[in-house]
mmCIF file of C-alpha atoms in Angstrom:
data_model
loop_
_atom_site.group_PDB
_atom_site.id
_atom_site.type_symbol
_atom_site.label_atom_id
_atom_site.label_comp_id
_atom_site.label_asym_id
_atom_site.label_seq_id
_atom_site.Cartn_x
_atom_site.Cartn_y
_atom_site.Cartn_z
ATOM 1 C CA MET A 320 -27.367 -19.553 -34.967
ATOM 2 C CA THR A 321 -25.707 -22.340 -33.071
ATOM 3 C CA VAL A 322 -26.781 -22.994 -29.469
ATOM 4 C CA ALA A 323 -24.172 -24.201 -27.078
ATOM 5 C CA VAL A 324 -25.078 -27.466 -25.352
ATOM 6 C CA PRO A 325 -24.084 -27.654 -21.739
ATOM 7 C CA LEU A 326 -21.571 -30.387 -20.864
ATOM 8 C CA ARG A 327 -22.718 -33.409 -18.877
ATOM 9 C CA SER A 328 -21.568 -33.380 -15.272
ATOM 10 C CA ASP A 329 -18.913 -36.073 -15.981
ATOM 11 C CA ALA A 330 -17.642 -34.235 -19.097
ATOM 12 C CA GLN A 331 -17.438 -31.026 -17.087
ATOM 13 C CA ALA A 332 -15.469 -32.821 -14.293
ATOM 14 C CA ASN A 333 -13.160 -34.261 -16.909
ATOM 15 C CA ARG A 334 -12.558 -30.803 -18.473
ATOM 16 C CA GLN A 335 -11.858 -29.199 -15.007
ATOM 17 C CA ARG A 336 -9.498 -32.019 -14.100
ATOM 18 C CA ILE A 337 -7.590 -31.684 -17.336
ATOM 19 C CA ILE A 338 -7.256 -27.972 -16.735
ATOM 20 C CA GLU A 339 -5.950 -28.525 -13.212
ATOM 21 C CA VAL A 340 -3.463 -31.169 -14.253
ATOM 22 C CA ALA A 341 -2.325 -29.027 -17.270
ATOM 23 C CA ARG A 342 -1.848 -26.042 -14.905
ATOM 24 C CA ALA A 343 0.577 -28.069 -12.708
ATOM 25 C CA ALA A 344 2.271 -29.983 -15.503
ATOM 26 C CA LEU A 345 2.906 -27.013 -17.794
ATOM 27 C CA ALA A 346 4.168 -24.818 -14.890
ATOM 28 C CA GLY A 347 6.746 -27.643 -14.099
ATOM 29 C CA ASP A 348 7.647 -28.289 -17.725
ATOM 30 C CA PRO A 349 6.127 -25.980 -20.459
ATOM 31 C CA ALA A 350 7.053 -28.777 -23.051
ATOM 32 C CA THR A 351 4.794 -31.439 -21.350
ATOM 33 C CA SER A 352 2.955 -33.296 -24.105
ATOM 34 C CA LEU A 353 -0.863 -33.430 -24.345
ATOM 35 C CA ASN A 354 -0.680 -37.282 -24.123
ATOM 36 C CA ALA A 355 1.265 -36.914 -20.883
ATOM 37 C CA ILE A 356 -1.304 -34.458 -19.549
ATOM 38 C CA ALA A 357 -4.173 -36.865 -20.542
ATOM 39 C CA LYS A 358 -2.424 -39.665 -18.720
ATOM 40 C CA LEU A 359 -1.915 -37.553 -15.604
ATOM 41 C CA ALA A 360 -5.510 -36.457 -15.729
ATOM 42 C CA ALA A 361 -6.642 -40.128 -15.990
ATOM 43 C CA VAL A 362 -8.489 -39.458 -19.159
ATOM 44 C CA GLY A 363 -7.958 -40.864 -22.763
ATOM 45 C CA PRO A 364 -6.306 -38.673 -25.393
ATOM 46 C CA GLY A 365 -9.624 -38.493 -27.165
ATOM 47 C CA THR A 366 -11.258 -36.989 -24.163
ATOM 48 C CA LEU A 367 -8.565 -34.341 -23.919
ATOM 49 C CA TYR A 368 -8.691 -33.487 -27.627
ATOM 50 C CA ARG A 369 -12.486 -33.309 -27.516
ATOM 51 C CA HIS A 370 -12.305 -30.603 -24.929
ATOM 52 C CA PHE A 371 -8.967 -28.998 -26.193
ATOM 53 C CA PRO A 372 -8.365 -29.725 -29.956
ATOM 54 C CA THR A 373 -5.021 -27.990 -29.815
ATOM 55 C CA ARG A 374 -2.239 -27.335 -27.290
ATOM 56 C CA GLU A 375 -3.041 -23.636 -27.723
ATOM 57 C CA ALA A 376 -6.648 -24.199 -26.736
ATOM 58 C CA LEU A 377 -5.559 -25.899 -23.500
ATOM 59 C CA VAL A 378 -3.054 -23.268 -22.620
ATOM 60 C CA VAL A 379 -5.676 -20.551 -23.125
ATOM 61 C CA ALA A 380 -8.202 -22.524 -21.059
ATOM 62 C CA VAL A 381 -5.767 -22.834 -18.204
ATOM 63 C CA TYR A 382 -4.972 -19.111 -18.324
ATOM 64 C CA ARG A 383 -8.595 -18.072 -18.488
ATOM 65 C CA ALA A 384 -9.509 -20.283 -15.643
ATOM 66 C CA ASP A 385 -6.835 -18.676 -13.458
ATOM 67 C CA LEU A 386 -8.025 -15.198 -14.524
ATOM 68 C CA GLU A 387 -11.635 -16.038 -13.680
ATOM 69 C CA GLY A 388 -10.574 -17.021 -10.185
ATOM 70 C CA VAL A 389 -8.785 -13.752 -9.713
ATOM 71 C CA VAL A 390 -11.897 -11.898 -10.994
ATOM 72 C CA ASP A 391 -14.256 -13.826 -8.708
ATOM 73 C CA LEU A 392 -11.828 -12.980 -5.777
ATOM 74 C CA ALA A 393 -12.387 -9.228 -6.386
ATOM 75 C CA ARG A 394 -16.103 -9.599 -5.782
ATOM 76 C CA ASP A 395 -15.556 -11.750 -2.678
ATOM 77 C CA LEU A 396 -12.969 -9.470 -1.183
ATOM 78 C CA THR A 397 -15.092 -6.371 -1.472
ATOM 79 C CA GLU A 398 -17.789 -8.174 0.499
ATOM 80 C CA GLN A 399 -15.367 -9.324 3.228
ATOM 81 C CA LEU A 400 -12.895 -6.316 3.645
ATOM 82 C CA PRO A 401 -12.833 -2.519 3.552
ATOM 83 C CA PRO A 402 -12.400 -1.491 -0.133
ATOM 84 C CA VAL A 403 -8.721 -0.399 0.159
ATOM 85 C CA GLU A 404 -7.810 -3.610 1.985
ATOM 86 C CA ALA A 405 -9.705 -5.610 -0.663
ATOM 87 C CA LEU A 406 -7.678 -3.821 -3.387
ATOM 88 C CA ARG A 407 -4.393 -4.568 -1.634
ATOM 89 C CA ALA A 408 -5.298 -8.290 -1.014
ATOM 90 C CA TRP A 409 -6.432 -8.606 -4.701
ATOM 91 C CA CYS A 410 -3.176 -7.133 -6.056
ATOM 92 C CA ARG A 411 -1.186 -9.429 -3.935
ATOM 93 C CA ARG A 412 -3.099 -12.382 -5.359
ATOM 94 C CA LEU A 413 -2.504 -11.113 -8.865
ATOM 95 C CA VAL A 414 1.307 -11.041 -8.047
ATOM 96 C CA GLU A 415 1.172 -14.619 -6.822
ATOM 97 C CA LEU A 416 -0.709 -15.652 -9.954
ATOM 98 C CA ALA A 417 1.827 -13.987 -12.189
ATOM 99 C CA ARG A 418 4.700 -15.632 -10.440
ATOM 100 C CA ARG A 419 2.947 -18.987 -10.576
ATOM 101 C CA GLN A 420 2.407 -18.520 -14.310
ATOM 102 C CA THR A 421 5.935 -17.729 -15.302
ATOM 103 C CA GLY A 422 6.071 -20.541 -17.839
ATOM 104 C CA PHE A 423 2.592 -19.772 -19.077
ATOM 105 C CA ALA A 424 3.647 -16.206 -20.282
ATOM 106 C CA GLN A 425 5.851 -17.757 -22.951
ATOM 107 C CA LEU A 426 3.275 -20.467 -23.761
ATOM 108 C CA LEU A 427 0.524 -17.999 -23.979
ATOM 109 C CA SER A 428 2.553 -15.586 -26.226
ATOM 110 C CA ALA A 429 3.284 -18.498 -28.612
ATOM 111 C CA ALA A 430 -0.285 -19.902 -28.481
ATOM 112 C CA THR A 431 -2.290 -16.672 -28.960
ATOM 113 C CA THR A 432 -2.504 -13.466 -30.834
ATOM 114 C CA GLU A 433 -2.168 -9.985 -29.279
ATOM 115 C CA GLN A 434 -5.960 -9.574 -29.686
ATOM 116 C CA GLU A 435 -6.735 -12.861 -27.974
ATOM 117 C CA ARG A 436 -4.464 -11.946 -25.034
ATOM 118 C CA MET A 437 -6.182 -8.551 -24.761
ATOM 119 C CA GLU A 438 -9.587 -10.277 -24.734
ATOM 120 C CA ALA A 439 -8.419 -12.729 -22.068
ATOM 121 C CA HIS A 440 -7.532 -9.850 -19.830
ATOM 122 C CA LEU A 441 -11.001 -8.137 -20.100
ATOM 123 C CA PRO A 442 -12.177 -9.772 -16.929
ATOM 124 C CA VAL A 443 -9.094 -8.462 -15.088
ATOM 125 C CA HIS A 444 -9.933 -4.963 -16.259
ATOM 126 C CA ALA A 445 -13.474 -5.430 -14.961
ATOM 127 C CA ALA A 446 -12.225 -6.552 -11.578
ATOM 128 C CA ILE A 447 -9.893 -3.519 -11.304
ATOM 129 C CA ALA A 448 -12.842 -1.319 -12.191
ATOM 130 C CA HIS A 449 -14.951 -3.035 -9.544
ATOM 131 C CA LEU A 450 -12.266 -2.580 -6.843
ATOM 132 C CA THR A 451 -11.496 1.010 -7.846
ATOM 133 C CA ASN A 452 -15.150 1.959 -7.893
ATOM 134 C CA ALA A 453 -15.651 0.404 -4.418
ATOM 135 C CA CYS A 454 -12.745 2.469 -3.092
ATOM 136 C CA ILE A 455 -14.165 5.664 -4.676
ATOM 137 C CA ALA A 456 -17.682 4.906 -3.314
ATOM 138 C CA ALA A 457 -16.188 4.503 0.209
ATOM 139 C CA GLY A 458 -14.388 7.765 -0.142
ATOM 140 C CA ALA A 459 -11.032 6.003 0.282
ATOM 141 C CA ILE A 460 -9.696 7.379 -2.985
ATOM 142 C CA SER A 461 -10.435 10.383 -5.141
ATOM 143 C CA PRO A 462 -13.262 10.280 -7.755
ATOM 144 C CA ASP A 463 -10.668 11.646 -10.139
ATOM 145 C CA VAL A 464 -8.935 8.304 -10.202
ATOM 146 C CA GLU A 465 -10.102 6.043 -13.042
ATOM 147 C CA PRO A 466 -9.810 2.335 -13.196
ATOM 148 C CA ILE A 467 -7.278 2.701 -16.040
ATOM 149 C CA ASP A 468 -5.059 4.777 -13.795
ATOM 150 C CA VAL A 469 -5.003 1.948 -11.186
ATOM 151 C CA GLN A 470 -4.440 -0.639 -13.910
ATOM 152 C CA LEU A 471 -1.394 1.221 -15.281
ATOM 153 C CA ALA A 472 -0.103 1.745 -11.809
ATOM 154 C CA LEU A 473 -0.226 -2.111 -11.265
ATOM 155 C CA ALA A 474 1.074 -3.109 -14.723
ATOM 156 C CA PHE A 475 4.359 -4.412 -13.106
ATOM 157 C CA THR A 476 2.507 -7.180 -11.284
ATOM 158 C CA TRP A 477 2.380 -9.313 -14.483
ATOM 159 C CA ASN A 478 6.234 -9.497 -14.659
ATOM 160 C CA ILE A 479 7.030 -11.035 -11.267
ATOM 161 C CA ARG A 480 9.180 -14.184 -11.630
ATOM 162 C CA THR A 481 10.990 -14.745 -8.349
ATOM 163 C CA GLU A 482 10.310 -14.823 -4.585
ATOM 164 C CA GLU A 483 12.417 -11.662 -4.103
ATOM 165 C CA GLY A 484 10.522 -10.052 -6.913
ATOM 166 C CA GLU A 485 7.205 -11.045 -5.201
ATOM 167 C CA ARG A 486 8.425 -9.444 -1.994
ATOM 168 C CA ARG A 487 9.354 -6.292 -3.771
ATOM 169 C CA ALA A 488 6.044 -6.274 -5.678
ATOM 170 C CA PHE A 489 4.062 -6.447 -2.349
ATOM 171 C CA LYS A 490 6.004 -3.462 -1.141
ATOM 172 C CA SER A 491 5.302 -1.642 -4.476
ATOM 173 C CA ILE A 492 1.591 -2.425 -4.157
ATOM 174 C CA ASP A 493 1.611 -0.794 -0.641
ATOM 175 C CA ILE A 494 3.352 2.361 -2.217
ATOM 176 C CA VAL A 495 0.773 2.462 -5.062
ATOM 177 C CA ILE A 496 -2.157 2.177 -2.584
ATOM 178 C CA LEU A 497 -0.573 4.825 -0.302
ATOM 179 C CA GLY A 498 -0.423 7.096 -3.374
ATOM 180 C CA LEU A 499 -4.046 6.347 -4.307
ATOM 181 C CA THR A 500 -5.312 7.054 -0.837
ATOM 182 C CA SER A 501 -3.187 10.288 -0.620
ATOM 183 C CA TYR A 502 -4.182 11.722 -4.017
#
């Protein structure tokens, strides 16, 4: 059995900086080279390749980092807001993320298998379950509603590409939530 060795703090900082730079660079130009990303992150190509041996590995790391942020947000929002408002705020963030990641959708499809994409979304499913269960526990939505129902009702949020689409998605989220609370 192989035991993962934790990264030194400087190596972790380099990895995080590469991910942040790659997020911005690839969103602007999906064809940005890894060498250009290394230069923008102020690290050598060897450092970049040590953390991300392939372009695909970097794309997946950026995507997962964004998803982890959305998942963490679900927990934070349920501590700060009433459950239904937490769900609404979280869904809006999901739309904003999807819009920001327009270029990533194509890169991710090219860089990963269907199974890898499904696995990458598991934390999002967990966040939806957390938010749904919080709403049920508060009596805001029916116990007959399951997390998968909410997930399917919100599936459109992954396909938002424009500012107008984002505005319409926010309205659609309000309609979905109205339906959930009226069911």
